[in-house]
Coordinates of C-alpha atoms in Angstrom, one line a residue:
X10 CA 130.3 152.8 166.9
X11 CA 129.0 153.2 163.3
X12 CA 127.5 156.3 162.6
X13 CA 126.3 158.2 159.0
X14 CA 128.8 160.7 157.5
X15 CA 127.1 162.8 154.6
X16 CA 129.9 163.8 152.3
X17 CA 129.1 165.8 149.2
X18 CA 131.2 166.2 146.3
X19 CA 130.8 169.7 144.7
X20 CA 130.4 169.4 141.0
X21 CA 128.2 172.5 140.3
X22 CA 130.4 175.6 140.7
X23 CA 129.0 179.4 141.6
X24 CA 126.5 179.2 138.7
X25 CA 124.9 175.3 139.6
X26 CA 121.9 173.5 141.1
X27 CA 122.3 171.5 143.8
X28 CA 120.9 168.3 143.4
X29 CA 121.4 165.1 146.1
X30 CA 124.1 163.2 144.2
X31 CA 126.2 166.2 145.7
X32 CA 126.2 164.3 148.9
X33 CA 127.0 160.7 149.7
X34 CA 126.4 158.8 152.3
X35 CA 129.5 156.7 154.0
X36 CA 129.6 154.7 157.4
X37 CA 132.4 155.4 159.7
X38 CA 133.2 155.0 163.4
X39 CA 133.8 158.0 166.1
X40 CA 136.1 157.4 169.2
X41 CA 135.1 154.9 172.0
X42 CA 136.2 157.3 174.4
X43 CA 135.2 160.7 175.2
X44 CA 137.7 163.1 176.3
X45 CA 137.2 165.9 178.8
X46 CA 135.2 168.4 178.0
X47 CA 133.3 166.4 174.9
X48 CA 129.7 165.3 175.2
X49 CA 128.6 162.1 172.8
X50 CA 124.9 162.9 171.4
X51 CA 122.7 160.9 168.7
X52 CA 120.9 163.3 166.5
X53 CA 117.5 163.9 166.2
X54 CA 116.7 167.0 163.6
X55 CA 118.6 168.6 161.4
X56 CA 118.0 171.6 159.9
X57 CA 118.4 172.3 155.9
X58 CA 118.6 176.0 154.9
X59 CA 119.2 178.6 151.5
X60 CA 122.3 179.6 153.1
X61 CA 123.8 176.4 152.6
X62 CA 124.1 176.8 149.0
X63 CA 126.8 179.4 149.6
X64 CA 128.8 176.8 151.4
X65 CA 128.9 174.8 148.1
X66 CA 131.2 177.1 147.5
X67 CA 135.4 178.1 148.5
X68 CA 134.2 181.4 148.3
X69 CA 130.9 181.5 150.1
X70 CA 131.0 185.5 149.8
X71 CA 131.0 185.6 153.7
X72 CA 133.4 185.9 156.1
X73 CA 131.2 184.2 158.9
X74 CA 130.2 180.9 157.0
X75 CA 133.0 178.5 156.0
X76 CA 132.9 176.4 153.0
X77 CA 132.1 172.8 153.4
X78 CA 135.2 170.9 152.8
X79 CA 135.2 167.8 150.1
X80 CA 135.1 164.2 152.1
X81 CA 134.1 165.4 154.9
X82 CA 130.8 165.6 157.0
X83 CA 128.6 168.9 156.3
X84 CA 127.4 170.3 159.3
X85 CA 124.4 173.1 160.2
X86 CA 121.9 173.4 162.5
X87 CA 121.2 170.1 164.6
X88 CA 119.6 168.6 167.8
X89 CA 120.2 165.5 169.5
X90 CA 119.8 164.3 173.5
X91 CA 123.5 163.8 175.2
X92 CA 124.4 160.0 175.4
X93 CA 127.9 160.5 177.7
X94 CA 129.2 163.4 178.6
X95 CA 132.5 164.8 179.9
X96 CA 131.9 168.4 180.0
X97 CA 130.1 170.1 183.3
X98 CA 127.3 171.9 181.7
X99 CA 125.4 168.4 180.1
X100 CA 124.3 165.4 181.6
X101 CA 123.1 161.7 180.2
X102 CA 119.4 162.9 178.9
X103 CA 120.2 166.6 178.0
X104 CA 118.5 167.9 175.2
X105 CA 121.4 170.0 173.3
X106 CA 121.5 172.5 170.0
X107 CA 124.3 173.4 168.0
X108 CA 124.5 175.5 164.8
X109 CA 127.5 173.5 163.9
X110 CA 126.3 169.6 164.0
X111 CA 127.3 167.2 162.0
X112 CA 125.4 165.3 159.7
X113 CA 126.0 162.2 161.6
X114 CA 123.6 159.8 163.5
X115 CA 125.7 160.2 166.5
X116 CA 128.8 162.2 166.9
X117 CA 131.3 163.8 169.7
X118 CA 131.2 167.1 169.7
X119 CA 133.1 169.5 172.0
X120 CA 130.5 170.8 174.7
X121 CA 131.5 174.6 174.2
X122 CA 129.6 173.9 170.9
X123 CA 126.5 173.4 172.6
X124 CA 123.3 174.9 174.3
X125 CA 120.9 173.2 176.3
X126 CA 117.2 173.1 175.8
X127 CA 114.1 173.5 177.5
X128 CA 111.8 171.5 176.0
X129 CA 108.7 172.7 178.0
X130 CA 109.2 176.2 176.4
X131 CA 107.8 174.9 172.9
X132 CA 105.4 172.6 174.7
X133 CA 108.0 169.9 173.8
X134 CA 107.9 170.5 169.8
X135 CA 111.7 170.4 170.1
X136 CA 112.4 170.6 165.9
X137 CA 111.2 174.4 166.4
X138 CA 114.5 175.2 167.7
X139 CA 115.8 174.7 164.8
X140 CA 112.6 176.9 163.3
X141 CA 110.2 179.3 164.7
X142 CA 112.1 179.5 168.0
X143 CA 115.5 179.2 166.5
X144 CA 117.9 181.3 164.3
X145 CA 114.9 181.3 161.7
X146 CA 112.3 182.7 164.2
X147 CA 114.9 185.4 165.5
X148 CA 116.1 186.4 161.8
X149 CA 112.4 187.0 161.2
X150 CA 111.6 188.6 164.5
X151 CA 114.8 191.0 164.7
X152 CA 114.5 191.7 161.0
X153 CA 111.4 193.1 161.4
X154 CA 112.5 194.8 164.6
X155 CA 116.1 196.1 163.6
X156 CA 115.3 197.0 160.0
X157 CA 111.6 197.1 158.9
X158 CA 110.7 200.3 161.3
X159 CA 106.9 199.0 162.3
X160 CA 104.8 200.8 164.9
X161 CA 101.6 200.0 165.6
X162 CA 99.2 202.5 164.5
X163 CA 101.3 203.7 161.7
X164 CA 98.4 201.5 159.3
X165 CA 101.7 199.8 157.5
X166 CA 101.1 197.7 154.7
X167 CA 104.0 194.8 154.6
X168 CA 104.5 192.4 151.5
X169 CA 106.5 189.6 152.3
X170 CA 108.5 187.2 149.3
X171 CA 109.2 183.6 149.8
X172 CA 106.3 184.0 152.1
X173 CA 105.7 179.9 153.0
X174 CA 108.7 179.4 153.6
X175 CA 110.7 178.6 157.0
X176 CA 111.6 182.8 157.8
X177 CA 108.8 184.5 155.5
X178 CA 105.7 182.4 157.3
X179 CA 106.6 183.3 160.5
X180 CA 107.5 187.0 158.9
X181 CA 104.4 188.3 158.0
X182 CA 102.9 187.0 161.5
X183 CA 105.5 188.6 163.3
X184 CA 105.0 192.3 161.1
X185 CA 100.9 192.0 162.3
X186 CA 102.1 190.9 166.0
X187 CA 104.3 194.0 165.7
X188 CA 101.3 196.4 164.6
X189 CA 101.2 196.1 160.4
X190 CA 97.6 196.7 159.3
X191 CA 98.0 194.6 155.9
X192 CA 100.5 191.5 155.1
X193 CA 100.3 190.4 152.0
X194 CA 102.7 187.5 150.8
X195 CA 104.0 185.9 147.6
X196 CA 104.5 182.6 147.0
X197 CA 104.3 179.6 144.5
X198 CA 101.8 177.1 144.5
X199 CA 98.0 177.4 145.6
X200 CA 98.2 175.3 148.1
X201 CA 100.9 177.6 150.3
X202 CA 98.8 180.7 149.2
X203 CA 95.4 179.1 150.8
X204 CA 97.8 178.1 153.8
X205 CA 99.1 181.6 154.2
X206 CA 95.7 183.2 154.3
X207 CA 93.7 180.4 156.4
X208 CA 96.2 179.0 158.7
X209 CA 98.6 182.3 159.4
X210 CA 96.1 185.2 159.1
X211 CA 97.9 186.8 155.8
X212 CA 95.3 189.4 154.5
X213 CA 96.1 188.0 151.0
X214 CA 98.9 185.6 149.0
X215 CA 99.5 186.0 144.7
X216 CA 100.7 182.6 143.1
X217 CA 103.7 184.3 141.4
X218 CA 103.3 181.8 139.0
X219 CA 99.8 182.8 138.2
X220 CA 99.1 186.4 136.4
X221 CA 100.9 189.5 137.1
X222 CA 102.4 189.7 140.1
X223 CA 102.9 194.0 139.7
X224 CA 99.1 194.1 138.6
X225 CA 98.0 191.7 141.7
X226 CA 100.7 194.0 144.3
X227 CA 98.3 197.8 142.9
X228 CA 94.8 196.0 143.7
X229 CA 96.3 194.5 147.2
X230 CA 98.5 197.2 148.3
X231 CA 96.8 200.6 146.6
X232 CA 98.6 202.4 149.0
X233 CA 101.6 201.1 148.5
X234 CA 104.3 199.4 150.4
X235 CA 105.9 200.3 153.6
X236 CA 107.5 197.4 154.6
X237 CA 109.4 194.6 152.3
X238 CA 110.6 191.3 154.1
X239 CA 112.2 190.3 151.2
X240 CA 113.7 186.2 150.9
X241 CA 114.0 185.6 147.3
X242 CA 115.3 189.1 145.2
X243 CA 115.2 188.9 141.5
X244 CA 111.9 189.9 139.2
X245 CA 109.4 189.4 142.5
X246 CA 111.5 192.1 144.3
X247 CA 111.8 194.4 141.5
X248 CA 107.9 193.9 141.2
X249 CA 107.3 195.0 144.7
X250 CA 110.0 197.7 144.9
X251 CA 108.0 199.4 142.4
X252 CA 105.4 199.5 144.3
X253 CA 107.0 201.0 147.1
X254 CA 106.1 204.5 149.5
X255 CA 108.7 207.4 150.0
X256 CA 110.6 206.4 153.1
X257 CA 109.5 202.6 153.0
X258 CA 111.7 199.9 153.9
X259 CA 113.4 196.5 152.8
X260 CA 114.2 193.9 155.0
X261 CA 117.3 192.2 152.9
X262 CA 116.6 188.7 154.8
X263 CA 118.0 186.0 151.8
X264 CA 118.1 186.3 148.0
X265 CA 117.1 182.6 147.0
X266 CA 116.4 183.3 143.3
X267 CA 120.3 184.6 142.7
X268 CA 121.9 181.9 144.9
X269 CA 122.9 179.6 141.9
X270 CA 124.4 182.4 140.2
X271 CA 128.0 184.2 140.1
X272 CA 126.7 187.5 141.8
X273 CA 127.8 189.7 144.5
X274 CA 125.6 189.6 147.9
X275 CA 123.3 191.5 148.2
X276 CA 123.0 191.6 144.3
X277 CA 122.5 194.8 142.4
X278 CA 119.4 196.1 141.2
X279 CA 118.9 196.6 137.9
X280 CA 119.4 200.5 136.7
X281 CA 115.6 201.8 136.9
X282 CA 114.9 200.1 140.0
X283 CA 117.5 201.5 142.1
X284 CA 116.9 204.5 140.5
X285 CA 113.4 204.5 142.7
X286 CA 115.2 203.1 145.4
X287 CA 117.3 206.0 145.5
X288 CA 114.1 208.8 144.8
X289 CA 111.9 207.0 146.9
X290 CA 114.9 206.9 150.0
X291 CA 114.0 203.6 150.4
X292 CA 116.1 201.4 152.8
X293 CA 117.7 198.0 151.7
X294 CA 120.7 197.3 154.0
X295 CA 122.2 193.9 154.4
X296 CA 120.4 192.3 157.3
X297 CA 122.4 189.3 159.5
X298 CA 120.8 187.8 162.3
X299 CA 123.8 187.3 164.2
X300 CA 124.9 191.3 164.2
X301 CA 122.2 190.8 167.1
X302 CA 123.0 188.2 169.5
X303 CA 122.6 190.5 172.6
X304 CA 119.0 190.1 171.9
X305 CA 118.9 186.6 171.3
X306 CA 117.4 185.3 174.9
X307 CA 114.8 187.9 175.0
X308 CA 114.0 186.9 171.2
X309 CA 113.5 183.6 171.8
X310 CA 111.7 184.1 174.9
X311 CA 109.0 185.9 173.2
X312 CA 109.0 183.6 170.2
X313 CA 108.4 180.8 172.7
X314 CA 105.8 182.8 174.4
X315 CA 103.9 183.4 171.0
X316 CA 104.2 180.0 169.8
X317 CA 102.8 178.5 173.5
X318 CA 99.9 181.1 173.2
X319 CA 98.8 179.8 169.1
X320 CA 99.6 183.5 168.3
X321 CA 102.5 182.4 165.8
X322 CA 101.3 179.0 163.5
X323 CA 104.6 177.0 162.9
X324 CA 104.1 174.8 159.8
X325 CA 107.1 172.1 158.9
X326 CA 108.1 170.0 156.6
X327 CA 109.5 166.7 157.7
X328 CA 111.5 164.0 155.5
X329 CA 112.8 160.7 157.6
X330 CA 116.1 159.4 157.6
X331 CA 119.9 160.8 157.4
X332 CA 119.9 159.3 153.9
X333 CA 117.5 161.3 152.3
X334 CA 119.3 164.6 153.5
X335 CA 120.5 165.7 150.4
X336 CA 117.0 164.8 148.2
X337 CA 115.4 167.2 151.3
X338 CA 117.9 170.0 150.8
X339 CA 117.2 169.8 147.1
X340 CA 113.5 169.8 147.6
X341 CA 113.7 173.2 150.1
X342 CA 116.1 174.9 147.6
X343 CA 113.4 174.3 144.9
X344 CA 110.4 175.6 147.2
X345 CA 109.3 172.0 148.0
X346 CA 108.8 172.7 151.3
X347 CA 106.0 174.7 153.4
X348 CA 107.3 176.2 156.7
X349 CA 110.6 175.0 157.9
X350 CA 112.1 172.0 156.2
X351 CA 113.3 169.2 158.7
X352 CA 115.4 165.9 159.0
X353 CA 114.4 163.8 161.5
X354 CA 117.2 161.9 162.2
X355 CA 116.1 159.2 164.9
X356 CA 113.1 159.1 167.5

């Protein structure tokens, strides 16, 4: 069988931007057979994330992600429908998920790899698995939950950075759902700002690259900010930080603006800001999604449930084809997408 590989060569280093040519595209076969407990699938979605960047690296400053290795396949989040299996849990016509699929057209993977899906429970949109009711849904939900201290009734104002983006859409959704009076959320273009205030019921949006994004935060937020989901760090977060109440809290979801550079995780703040941090006693703890896993099936069940009831919009982006993978991570790393960004693999 010829399939896709994606290998990438790494020619950037810690302090690089990734661009497609880091990946290649080869043919290759996979075994005729499949061995007990394997399950052959053919891949629909993939799934193209910030994180990834750090995999670019041999350190990738994690001890949960591994680094990609040179010449061979990169892998993330995937789904694909079983073709053959060998493995008791999936039959012919199974709809399966792994957070460690290849980027192959069709591949063998071992079956303790994989979970099944219910299709029915995102009224058979199955990419939002990979989204709103996958790891990106639960970092944004559980975030919120585990780390940004809302209550309803507590009037909470939330701001929320990288905000059309794959987590920070659904974010500021999820903070109203969960009782925030105010959610206001920065992004780049026009376009995504109209989107977050028309489509996902954002009280307002600033177009960091328009005006003065600390002036804009006092006339949206003159009573300050409880509650930071923050997705990109840098001079945005040090804009709303400033603006932050006594007792507040940050949500330290993903750092996108220091990814291409040789910096710790999660990077310092520069002296005067953490010096309001620290008076202020305002949280900002490293948040990771998968410290919570216990709460993963109730999670998703209630992501499901919100997306089924049009309570939480889901926006994607989609690009065709295994072989514009790279050119679609590229795009996402450089804000070119709105919502989730998505390889559609095959129909």
């Amino acid at each position: 069988i010829l399939i896709y590989l994606f290998n990438f060569k790494i020619i950037l280093g810690k302090n690089g931007v990734p661009v497609a040519e880091n990946f290649r595209l080869e043919q290759s076969t996979i075994p005729d057979t499949v061995q007990e407990g394997q399950v052959r699938v053919r891949t629909l979605y993939l799934s193209v994330d910030p994180y990834m960047r750090c995999r670019m690296n041999e350190d990738t400053g994690s001890d949960y992600l591994l680094p990609w290795q040179l010449s061979e396949a990169a892998d993330g989040g995937g789904i694909g429908v079983v073709e053959e299996s060998k493995h008791n849990n999936f039959a012919k016509g199974d709809f399966v998920t792994s957070f460690k699929w290849p980027w192959q057209t069709v591949a063998v993977l071992d079956g303790s790899l994989l979970q099944k899906l219910v299709p029915q429970l995102v009224d058979g949109h199955l990419s939002f698995f990979l989204g709103a009711a996958g790891l990106t849904g639960l970092t944004a939900l559980l975030g919120i939950k585990e780390k940004g201290h809302v209550s309803a009734g507590a009037n909470q104002t939330m701001v929320v950075s990288g905000a059309a983006g794959a987590c920070g859409s659904l974010a500021g959704q999820i903070g109203r759902l969960e009782g925030c009076t105010t959610v206001v959320g920065i992004a780049g273009t026009d376009e995504k700002c109209s989107i977050l205030v028309s489509e996902m019921g954002f009280d307002a949006a600033i177009n960091y690259k328009k005006g003065n994004v600390a002036e804009q935060l006092r006339e949206l937020c003159p009573g300050g900010v409880d509650v930071y989901f923050d997705n990109v760090g840098g001079d945005i977060s040090n804009a709303v930080i400033n603006q932050m109440n006594k007792n507040s809290h940050i949500i330290l979801c993903g750092q996108i603006s220091q990814y291409n550079k040789d910096v710790p995780y999660p990077p310092p703040l520069p002296p005067e800001v953490e010096k309001i941090q620290k008076e202020r006693n305002i949280t900002r703890e490293r948040f990771l999604v998968l410290n919570y896993m216990d709460k993963q099936e109730a999670s998703v069940i209630q992501l499901c449930q919100w997306i089924r009831e049009g309570k939480l919009k889901v926006r994607e982006t989609v690009v065709d084809g295994l072989e514009n993978i790279g050119a679609a991570f590229q795009s996402m790393m450089n804000g070119g997408n709105i919502g989730k960004q998505i390889v559609s693999v095959s129909k």
